[in-house]
Amino acid sequence: MTLDEILQSLFPDGHDIARTDGLLSGSATMKGGAVAAVIGVEGRAPLGVDGALKLGGHVLDALERGGDAPVIVLVDSDSQRMSKRDELLGLNEFLAHLAKGLILADLRGRPTVGILYGHTAAGAFIATALATRVLVGLPGAEPEVMDLPSMARVTKLSVEVLTEKARSTPVFAPGLDNLARTGGVLETWDPSKPLADQLAAVLGRADTRDRRDALGKERGGRPKAADIAERVRELATRAG
Amino acid sequence: MSDLTPGGTSESGRGGVSWYEASARQRVRLLLDAGSFTEFVGPEQRETSPHLQVFDLPEQFDDGMVVGAGTLGGGAVLVAAQEGRFMGGAFGEVHGAKLTGLLRAARDLTSTPVLILFDTGGVRLQEANAGELAIAEIMRAVVEARHAGVTVLGLVGGRSGCFGGGGLIAGCCSALAVSEQGRIGVSGPEVIETNRGVEEFDSKDRPLVWRTTGGKHRRLIGGADAFADDTVDAFRACALDLLRTTGPLTLDTLRNEQARLRERLDRFGACADARDVWAKRGVDDAGAVPGLPADDFIALAGRVAEPSHDAR
Amino acid sequence: MRDWSRDGTARDERVAAGRVLARGKAVHRDDAAKLLEALLKPGDRVCLEGDNQKQADLLAEALTRVDPAVVHDLHMVQSGVVLPEHLDVFESGIAKRLDYSYSGPQAARVARMLFGGKIELGAVHTYLELFARYFIDLTPHVALIAAVSADRDGNLYTGPNTEDTPTVVEATTFKNGVVVAQVNEIVDRVPRVDIPGDRVHFVVEAGRPFYVEPLFTRDPGAVTETQILTAMLAIKGIYAPYAVKRLNHGIGFNTAAIELLLPTYADRLGLKGEICTHWALNPHPTLIPAIESGWVEQIHSFGSEVGMDDYIRARPDVYFTGADGSLRSNRAFCQTAGLYACDMFIGSTLQIDLAGHSSTVTTSRVAGFGGAPNMGSDPRGRRHPSAPWLKAGREADPDAPAPLRRGRKLVVQIGETFGDGNVPLFVEKLDALNLAEKLDLELAPVMVYADDTTHIVTEEGVANLLLCRSPAEREQAIRGVAGYTEIGRGRDRAMVERLRARKVIQRPEDLGVDPLDADRSLLAARSVKDLVHWSGGLYAPPAKFRNW
Amino acid sequence: MENLTYRHKAKTRAPGDKPLALVGVVASGNLEVLVERVLPDTDCEVAIATTAKGFGDVWAAVVSDFVERRSPGGLRLSINDGGARPDTVALRLSQAVRSLEEGR
């Protein structure tokens, strides 16, 4: 689906979203009339200090306005922008700032939903789609924590060997399915049905607690994370 | 297990022990009040990574992450430390889950501070998806804890620095203490050079690497709140100090951060080099900064660096 | 009537051919290759100054650009084969035969080219040996040297890295040869005259500094616990009992660890002033803490070291310096000093065999030995006594009448039983022998011969070969410190215990050293930055050693 | 990876009171040793997981010397090895046993 088709299907009652330099920011009318804040990255743009600050500011503005309408994050991005300037200026703080804004929104009763409709990778992924309460994917989305050729370089294994290994475990290879099995993506939407309905359904049943590790365990992609985290939590709670 | 001993560095007193050289276990034990540390899910439980076998790689009994509770200056704290020498301190499934669990406990307890002793290159490649999600979960847990009123401090001064997702987690902390060796960033110099070419970033130009990502630059640009000499004692003093001065995460905090980062972009966005940033910051002899001893640098940073409290 | 100055006439003709390109003695760098074409004749012996540290890099590059139809089959006689250009000239046929001493970074390529027949090898020498032959049968027709600056008359200032230059010039100029110097800059007045101008025929201004390799910088951050243990054993097991004051160190990490333990561990043993006071040594940055702590009386150097210039300048009581204040080094003199005026050499190697022969040559790397075989040999011409020398002589031959008994130089090999990549230090047969067979050499490239080696130090202990009375004892003494290598595991345990009772082998516990005390906190400096602090900010390490 | 286990009889119980300790880290050329006091005082077991295959003889020699020199009765030592040299292994084993003696 193109971004226009997605926006049309998500917000049939209209939206006011600015699209500049690969960044999306604006608002949209939800089914039922609530006005959601929308941010995002399109066209596989990298996310650098300037973009992260702009999106972060948009989220904070929405929070300032109050209410309990959702914040929607649409993502088709590159990785974080890799440059000396970005690192010099402290890209980690800018990306974290955006992520903190999204997480705080959720904690303040503004459900956050990430919609991954294209590519994303590494730090850009963490700061946007993975900072939401719920992340869903559209068919064809290609999240990529680390691409196989880069992995091949570092692990000194061939891409063929890595591809073979990826058949037995979803834990390292790129792709929507692998990420879903490790618990990162809640569900993949059906583009042939109205996205607005699917969004409403997700908002209706989303948990405010972070349950991605439990989901990864259920789906077999992350066998240990949920249990380890829970054991540590219990021990630490008792010790504290 | 309160007395895990690392191989490598002297046990005689914490003052002279180099943070950079110490192991994760040694940092924890010497940072906290003597004998106060209790580990959770320690190495004897052998909760190793379930994924390294696939790559025929050796496991470590604690998966490179030490978590537990103790006291600092008499007050209860939760603490987590990454072992930067095991797989570059990278986040894997178990490694990350321990920290997630610790932060969730802090959130539930609402008042016990958390110290995170970073030493990481980012996501562990061999379990990239698990590592990426672990980082996302940790960031969420940090913000939840801080929102509940918990102070989360990051200490950075290890040989792997604090890169990739580690840099983003650091950016979520209430405050950071950093030493000269403590590099903080997202894309490491080698990664930038590989992707963008040596003209963009020469990763072999070590002075360039250090002044762009190192602790002194982070302190001067406002990316860290305190600068520590490379000793366990210095980090302890910084931690005690920062615990007294930090508050909860609120919308105002992020508003202030928005303004702080906006100002940074406006003032320094056109700087080509860290030395230009420092000069604009008001440092008279920017070229001398890398060579300054810790005390002199701390005095300098006290004069010119912005107070960043409640803007992080 | 015989003409007794044919060589001089030939030299004059060469100089006249070069003068066409010169203004005074100065030749523009763009004309450097043309100059060499004018000066050189096929088959000439050429010294292209490649020292251990400094390199006449502009002239090396120019030599690769001469026309092989005009200049070919040169016989290169140079101590260091360091730059790629040094071997490029063999690929293109400009050069054919090679006599040298050291080829660290090019060692693998030298090996390939030897096997491929691209290089006709004369011999691999020690520095002093090659210098000696410059005056007997390897006298250069043309020398291409490097200096920091020149004046209009050709007076040269070499800077702290004087190194081989005076020797090369002496042998060339005074035997009808031609000397071409590349200099960083031409100035009105040089800071000091290291080479008088009448020995120099042409000067090429490079407009940039010549290349210098920081060969003697060891990052304290990379010193391991095991290396510290070997250093403790050496200090307690050799330096202290022999009271070694005059010595030379190799460039390995084990000896760097010794340097860094002097102000700490050795100080606690009460050894200050008793050991390590007089040195033949390059300006090792790792010696700074010992110097600053008052351990060191004086140091004479083969060359300088990158970043040490200001520190040396500020410590003229310790180093040899010129009227201008900068270091004056001289490889030939320092090698002589190391041979005759030092009581100990201690260094590392890659392989030691069961007799005690050692070599850094492997079948894939022909590195040469530089000064080590000279430093690491017992000088038969020595006549002055000293306590360590006499003690070692007594141990080697207790029954000889004292007034007629030669002393012995202490020649110590120090290392870990396994090196990089788990490669064992101890072997049945040196790779050097395999290489000699493959290349049909008359003499295997052995670095230190067994009969010169007096001690071997590993993490397992100290073997004193002076006390061995038979080849069998010698073999077991070596096996007895060879750890878990195959050689070590093949030891005769009973005999090793007997040797231990006689102190031929001393274990850490025999010396009162607890291996668990071998800890990085013992190092006076644990990082390059610590060295900078020790130097009061005078040491300026090269960028690749910086962590800040 | 290669797994090796060696069982020995020890002359005496390892000194100290602590039930367990850990030394070292798993990195290239390094190893970790987890030592636990879980066996009868006469027994010692060393279990190794190593990246370097085919060094069983060397491990056997290192472990046997270690048992002879340190007499680690009652201890199980578990090793994760990143290809450490034998001298490093011997050092870590000694450090592990000593750390059971350390106070606090």
mmCIF file with all atom_site columns, C-alpha atoms in Angstrom, chain B residues 107-234:
data_model
loop_
_atom_site.group_PDB
_atom_site.id
_atom_site.type_symbol
_atom_site.label_atom_id
_atom_site.label_alt_id
_atom_site.label_comp_id
_atom_site.label_asym_id
_atom_site.label_entity_id
_atom_site.label_seq_id
_atom_site.pdbx_PDB_ins_code
_atom_site.Cartn_x
_atom_site.Cartn_y
_atom_site.Cartn_z
_atom_site.occupancy
_atom_site.B_iso_or_equiv
_atom_site.pdbx_formal_charge
_atom_site.auth_seq_id
_atom_site.auth_comp_id
_atom_site.auth_asym_id
_atom_site.auth_atom_id
_atom_site.pdbx_PDB_model_num
ATOM 1   C CA . ARG B 1 107 ? 8.854  1.111   38.913 1.00 0.00 ? 107 ARG B CA 1
ATOM 2   C CA . ASP B 1 108 ? 6.767  -0.976  41.294 1.00 0.00 ? 108 ASP B CA 1
ATOM 3   C CA . LEU B 1 109 ? 8.833  0.088   44.320 1.00 0.00 ? 109 LEU B CA 1
ATOM 4   C CA . THR B 1 110 ? 8.605  3.747   43.201 1.00 0.00 ? 110 THR B CA 1
ATOM 5   C CA . SER B 1 111 ? 11.471 5.018   45.345 1.00 0.00 ? 111 SER B CA 1
ATOM 6   C CA . THR B 1 112 ? 14.565 2.838   45.026 1.00 0.00 ? 112 THR B CA 1
ATOM 7   C CA . PRO B 1 113 ? 17.057 4.411   42.615 1.00 0.00 ? 113 PRO B CA 1
ATOM 8   C CA . VAL B 1 114 ? 18.622 2.385   39.821 1.00 0.00 ? 114 VAL B CA 1
ATOM 9   C CA . LEU B 1 115 ? 22.244 2.620   38.685 1.00 0.00 ? 115 LEU B CA 1
ATOM 10  C CA . ILE B 1 116 ? 23.066 1.348   35.212 1.00 0.00 ? 116 ILE B CA 1
ATOM 11  C CA . LEU B 1 117 ? 26.763 0.773   34.581 1.00 0.00 ? 117 LEU B CA 1
ATOM 12  C CA . PHE B 1 118 ? 26.827 0.890   30.788 1.00 0.00 ? 118 PHE B CA 1
ATOM 13  C CA . ASP B 1 119 ? 29.535 -0.813  28.744 1.00 0.00 ? 119 ASP B CA 1
ATOM 14  C CA . THR B 1 120 ? 28.071 -1.724  25.382 1.00 0.00 ? 120 THR B CA 1
ATOM 15  C CA . GLY B 1 121 ? 28.418 -1.520  21.641 1.00 0.00 ? 121 GLY B CA 1
ATOM 16  C CA . GLY B 1 122 ? 24.642 -1.898  21.192 1.00 0.00 ? 122 GLY B CA 1
ATOM 17  C CA . VAL B 1 123 ? 22.628 -4.836  19.926 1.00 0.00 ? 123 VAL B CA 1
ATOM 18  C CA . ARG B 1 124 ? 24.172 -8.307  19.902 1.00 0.00 ? 124 ARG B CA 1
ATOM 19  C CA . LEU B 1 125 ? 24.217 -9.283  16.252 1.00 0.00 ? 125 LEU B CA 1
ATOM 20  C CA . GLN B 1 126 ? 23.647 -12.992 16.773 1.00 0.00 ? 126 GLN B CA 1
ATOM 21  C CA . GLU B 1 127 ? 20.338 -12.271 18.479 1.00 0.00 ? 127 GLU B CA 1
ATOM 22  C CA . ALA B 1 128 ? 19.615 -8.953  16.864 1.00 0.00 ? 128 ALA B CA 1
ATOM 23  C CA . ASN B 1 129 ? 15.818 -9.024  17.074 1.00 0.00 ? 129 ASN B CA 1
ATOM 24  C CA . ALA B 1 130 ? 15.830 -10.081 20.713 1.00 0.00 ? 130 ALA B CA 1
ATOM 25  C CA . GLY B 1 131 ? 18.427 -7.448  21.505 1.00 0.00 ? 131 GLY B CA 1
ATOM 26  C CA . GLU B 1 132 ? 16.558 -4.674  19.704 1.00 0.00 ? 132 GLU B CA 1
ATOM 27  C CA . LEU B 1 133 ? 13.350 -5.549  21.538 1.00 0.00 ? 133 LEU B CA 1
ATOM 28  C CA . ALA B 1 134 ? 15.226 -5.764  24.838 1.00 0.00 ? 134 ALA B CA 1
ATOM 29  C CA . ILE B 1 135 ? 16.419 -2.216  24.304 1.00 0.00 ? 135 ILE B CA 1
ATOM 30  C CA . ALA B 1 136 ? 12.888 -1.054  23.507 1.00 0.00 ? 136 ALA B CA 1
ATOM 31  C CA . GLU B 1 137 ? 11.581 -2.782  26.634 1.00 0.00 ? 137 GLU B CA 1
ATOM 32  C CA . ILE B 1 138 ? 14.340 -1.312  28.777 1.00 0.00 ? 138 ILE B CA 1
ATOM 33  C CA . MET B 1 139 ? 13.641 2.193   27.497 1.00 0.00 ? 139 MET B CA 1
ATOM 34  C CA . ARG B 1 140 ? 9.979  1.765   28.247 1.00 0.00 ? 140 ARG B CA 1
ATOM 35  C CA . ALA B 1 141 ? 10.816 0.439   31.712 1.00 0.00 ? 141 ALA B CA 1
ATOM 36  C CA . VAL B 1 142 ? 13.192 3.353   32.396 1.00 0.00 ? 142 VAL B CA 1
ATOM 37  C CA . VAL B 1 143 ? 10.526 5.866   31.499 1.00 0.00 ? 143 VAL B CA 1
ATOM 38  C CA . GLU B 1 144 ? 7.876  4.016   33.519 1.00 0.00 ? 144 GLU B CA 1
ATOM 39  C CA . ALA B 1 145 ? 10.192 3.935   36.527 1.00 0.00 ? 145 ALA B CA 1
ATOM 40  C CA . ARG B 1 146 ? 11.094 7.591   36.212 1.00 0.00 ? 146 ARG B CA 1
ATOM 41  C CA . HIS B 1 147 ? 7.444  8.499   35.703 1.00 0.00 ? 147 HIS B CA 1
ATOM 42  C CA . ALA B 1 148 ? 6.749  6.687   38.956 1.00 0.00 ? 148 ALA B CA 1
ATOM 43  C CA . GLY B 1 149 ? 9.358  8.862   40.675 1.00 0.00 ? 149 GLY B CA 1
ATOM 44  C CA . VAL B 1 150 ? 12.424 6.654   40.479 1.00 0.00 ? 150 VAL B CA 1
ATOM 45  C CA . THR B 1 151 ? 15.849 8.110   39.711 1.00 0.00 ? 151 THR B CA 1
ATOM 46  C CA . VAL B 1 152 ? 17.728 6.131   37.076 1.00 0.00 ? 152 VAL B CA 1
ATOM 47  C CA . LEU B 1 153 ? 21.421 7.007   36.789 1.00 0.00 ? 153 LEU B CA 1
ATOM 48  C CA . GLY B 1 154 ? 23.752 5.931   34.015 1.00 0.00 ? 154 GLY B CA 1
ATOM 49  C CA . LEU B 1 155 ? 27.500 5.590   34.511 1.00 0.00 ? 155 LEU B CA 1
ATOM 50  C CA . VAL B 1 156 ? 29.634 5.400   31.371 1.00 0.00 ? 156 VAL B CA 1
ATOM 51  C CA . GLY B 1 157 ? 33.359 4.758   31.349 1.00 0.00 ? 157 GLY B CA 1
ATOM 52  C CA . GLY B 1 158 ? 33.997 1.252   30.045 1.00 0.00 ? 158 GLY B CA 1
ATOM 53  C CA . ARG B 1 159 ? 36.007 0.032   27.114 1.00 0.00 ? 159 ARG B CA 1
ATOM 54  C CA . SER B 1 160 ? 33.004 -0.543  24.873 1.00 0.00 ? 160 SER B CA 1
ATOM 55  C CA . GLY B 1 161 ? 31.536 2.872   25.651 1.00 0.00 ? 161 GLY B CA 1
ATOM 56  C CA . CYS B 1 162 ? 27.789 3.218   25.234 1.00 0.00 ? 162 CYS B CA 1
ATOM 57  C CA . PHE B 1 163 ? 26.695 2.894   21.615 1.00 0.00 ? 163 PHE B CA 1
ATOM 58  C CA . GLY B 1 164 ? 23.736 1.878   19.508 1.00 0.00 ? 164 GLY B CA 1
ATOM 59  C CA . GLY B 1 165 ? 20.632 1.198   21.566 1.00 0.00 ? 165 GLY B CA 1
ATOM 60  C CA . GLY B 1 166 ? 22.771 1.611   24.671 1.00 0.00 ? 166 GLY B CA 1
ATOM 61  C CA . GLY B 1 167 ? 23.156 5.268   23.746 1.00 0.00 ? 167 GLY B CA 1
ATOM 62  C CA . LEU B 1 168 ? 19.382 5.613   23.506 1.00 0.00 ? 168 LEU B CA 1
ATOM 63  C CA . ILE B 1 169 ? 18.860 4.000   26.909 1.00 0.00 ? 169 ILE B CA 1
ATOM 64  C CA . ALA B 1 170 ? 21.462 6.366   28.332 1.00 0.00 ? 170 ALA B CA 1
ATOM 65  C CA . GLY B 1 171 ? 19.464 9.211   26.807 1.00 0.00 ? 171 GLY B CA 1
ATOM 66  C CA . CYS B 1 172 ? 16.436 8.057   28.806 1.00 0.00 ? 172 CYS B CA 1
ATOM 67  C CA . CYS B 1 173 ? 18.213 8.145   32.175 1.00 0.00 ? 173 CYS B CA 1
ATOM 68  C CA . SER B 1 174 ? 17.626 10.843  34.795 1.00 0.00 ? 174 SER B CA 1
ATOM 69  C CA . ALA B 1 175 ? 21.291 11.780  34.717 1.00 0.00 ? 175 ALA B CA 1
ATOM 70  C CA . LEU B 1 176 ? 24.612 10.475  33.400 1.00 0.00 ? 176 LEU B CA 1
ATOM 71  C CA . ALA B 1 177 ? 28.124 10.451  34.796 1.00 0.00 ? 177 ALA B CA 1
ATOM 72  C CA . VAL B 1 178 ? 30.867 9.904   32.285 1.00 0.00 ? 178 VAL B CA 1
ATOM 73  C CA . SER B 1 179 ? 34.641 9.627   32.248 1.00 0.00 ? 179 SER B CA 1
ATOM 74  C CA . GLU B 1 180 ? 36.968 10.635  29.464 1.00 0.00 ? 180 GLU B CA 1
ATOM 75  C CA . GLN B 1 181 ? 37.012 7.031   28.225 1.00 0.00 ? 181 GLN B CA 1
ATOM 76  C CA . GLY B 1 182 ? 33.230 6.860   28.262 1.00 0.00 ? 182 GLY B CA 1
ATOM 77  C CA . ARG B 1 183 ? 32.222 7.357   24.670 1.00 0.00 ? 183 ARG B CA 1
ATOM 78  C CA . ILE B 1 184 ? 28.509 7.807   24.026 1.00 0.00 ? 184 ILE B CA 1
ATOM 79  C CA . GLY B 1 185 ? 26.822 7.684   20.652 1.00 0.00 ? 185 GLY B CA 1
ATOM 80  C CA . VAL B 1 186 ? 24.453 5.823   18.363 1.00 0.00 ? 186 VAL B CA 1
ATOM 81  C CA . SER B 1 187 ? 26.453 4.955   15.249 1.00 0.00 ? 187 SER B CA 1
ATOM 82  C CA . GLY B 1 188 ? 29.993 3.977   16.098 1.00 0.00 ? 188 GLY B CA 1
ATOM 83  C CA . PRO B 1 189 ? 32.833 5.562   14.104 1.00 0.00 ? 189 PRO B CA 1
ATOM 84  C CA . GLU B 1 190 ? 33.563 2.328   12.235 1.00 0.00 ? 190 GLU B CA 1
ATOM 85  C CA . VAL B 1 191 ? 29.899 1.992   11.287 1.00 0.00 ? 191 VAL B CA 1
ATOM 86  C CA . ILE B 1 192 ? 29.797 5.525   9.924  1.00 0.00 ? 192 ILE B CA 1
ATOM 87  C CA . GLU B 1 193 ? 33.032 5.017   8.036  1.00 0.00 ? 193 GLU B CA 1
ATOM 88  C CA . THR B 1 194 ? 31.766 1.752   6.533  1.00 0.00 ? 194 THR B CA 1
ATOM 89  C CA . ASN B 1 195 ? 28.462 3.273   5.451  1.00 0.00 ? 195 ASN B CA 1
ATOM 90  C CA . ARG B 1 196 ? 29.498 6.777   4.501  1.00 0.00 ? 196 ARG B CA 1
ATOM 91  C CA . GLY B 1 197 ? 33.192 6.594   3.734  1.00 0.00 ? 197 GLY B CA 1
ATOM 92  C CA . VAL B 1 198 ? 36.376 7.710   5.397  1.00 0.00 ? 198 VAL B CA 1
ATOM 93  C CA . GLU B 1 199 ? 35.794 11.311  4.281  1.00 0.00 ? 199 GLU B CA 1
ATOM 94  C CA . GLU B 1 200 ? 32.715 11.441  6.524  1.00 0.00 ? 200 GLU B CA 1
ATOM 95  C CA . PHE B 1 201 ? 34.403 9.936   9.557  1.00 0.00 ? 201 PHE B CA 1
ATOM 96  C CA . ASP B 1 202 ? 37.934 8.562   9.791  1.00 0.00 ? 202 ASP B CA 1
ATOM 97  C CA . SER B 1 203 ? 37.550 5.949   12.508 1.00 0.00 ? 203 SER B CA 1
ATOM 98  C CA . LYS B 1 204 ? 41.311 5.548   12.715 1.00 0.00 ? 204 LYS B CA 1
ATOM 99  C CA . ASP B 1 205 ? 41.798 9.198   13.654 1.00 0.00 ? 205 ASP B CA 1
ATOM 100 C CA . ARG B 1 206 ? 41.597 8.517   17.336 1.00 0.00 ? 206 ARG B CA 1
ATOM 101 C CA . PRO B 1 207 ? 41.758 12.104  18.585 1.00 0.00 ? 207 PRO B CA 1
ATOM 102 C CA . LEU B 1 208 ? 38.810 12.834  16.263 1.00 0.00 ? 208 LEU B CA 1
ATOM 103 C CA . VAL B 1 209 ? 36.886 9.830   17.550 1.00 0.00 ? 209 VAL B CA 1
ATOM 104 C CA . TRP B 1 210 ? 37.419 10.824  21.159 1.00 0.00 ? 210 TRP B CA 1
ATOM 105 C CA . ARG B 1 211 ? 36.587 14.472  20.777 1.00 0.00 ? 211 ARG B CA 1
ATOM 106 C CA . THR B 1 212 ? 33.419 13.622  18.843 1.00 0.00 ? 212 THR B CA 1
ATOM 107 C CA . THR B 1 213 ? 32.049 10.884  21.083 1.00 0.00 ? 213 THR B CA 1
ATOM 108 C CA . GLY B 1 214 ? 34.175 10.944  24.246 1.00 0.00 ? 214 GLY B CA 1
ATOM 109 C CA . GLY B 1 215 ? 33.190 11.877  27.757 1.00 0.00 ? 215 GLY B CA 1
ATOM 110 C CA . LYS B 1 216 ? 34.632 15.378  27.737 1.00 0.00 ? 216 LYS B CA 1
ATOM 111 C CA . HIS B 1 217 ? 32.619 16.375  24.684 1.00 0.00 ? 217 HIS B CA 1
ATOM 112 C CA . ARG B 1 218 ? 29.453 14.820  26.077 1.00 0.00 ? 218 ARG B CA 1
ATOM 113 C CA . ARG B 1 219 ? 29.915 16.763  29.289 1.00 0.00 ? 219 ARG B CA 1
ATOM 114 C CA . LEU B 1 220 ? 30.570 20.060  27.510 1.00 0.00 ? 220 LEU B CA 1
ATOM 115 C CA . ILE B 1 221 ? 27.683 19.742  25.079 1.00 0.00 ? 221 ILE B CA 1
ATOM 116 C CA . GLY B 1 222 ? 25.271 18.769  27.842 1.00 0.00 ? 222 GLY B CA 1
ATOM 117 C CA . GLY B 1 223 ? 25.003 15.065  27.054 1.00 0.00 ? 223 GLY B CA 1
ATOM 118 C CA . ALA B 1 224 ? 26.220 14.132  30.532 1.00 0.00 ? 224 ALA B CA 1
ATOM 119 C CA . ASP B 1 225 ? 25.662 15.764  33.900 1.00 0.00 ? 225 ASP B CA 1
ATOM 120 C CA . ALA B 1 226 ? 28.872 14.870  35.683 1.00 0.00 ? 226 ALA B CA 1
ATOM 121 C CA . PHE B 1 227 ? 32.437 14.058  34.735 1.00 0.00 ? 227 PHE B CA 1
ATOM 122 C CA . ALA B 1 228 ? 34.386 11.452  36.651 1.00 0.00 ? 228 ALA B CA 1
ATOM 123 C CA . ASP B 1 229 ? 38.071 10.695  36.699 1.00 0.00 ? 229 ASP B CA 1
ATOM 124 C CA . ASP B 1 230 ? 38.684 7.098   35.695 1.00 0.00 ? 230 ASP B CA 1
ATOM 125 C CA . THR B 1 231 ? 38.406 5.580   39.160 1.00 0.00 ? 231 THR B CA 1
ATOM 126 C CA . VAL B 1 232 ? 35.658 3.707   40.944 1.00 0.00 ? 232 VAL B CA 1
ATOM 127 C CA . ASP B 1 233 ? 35.817 6.282   43.717 1.00 0.00 ? 233 ASP B CA 1
ATOM 128 C CA . ALA B 1 234 ? 35.192 9.158   41.341 1.00 0.00 ? 234 ALA B CA 1
#
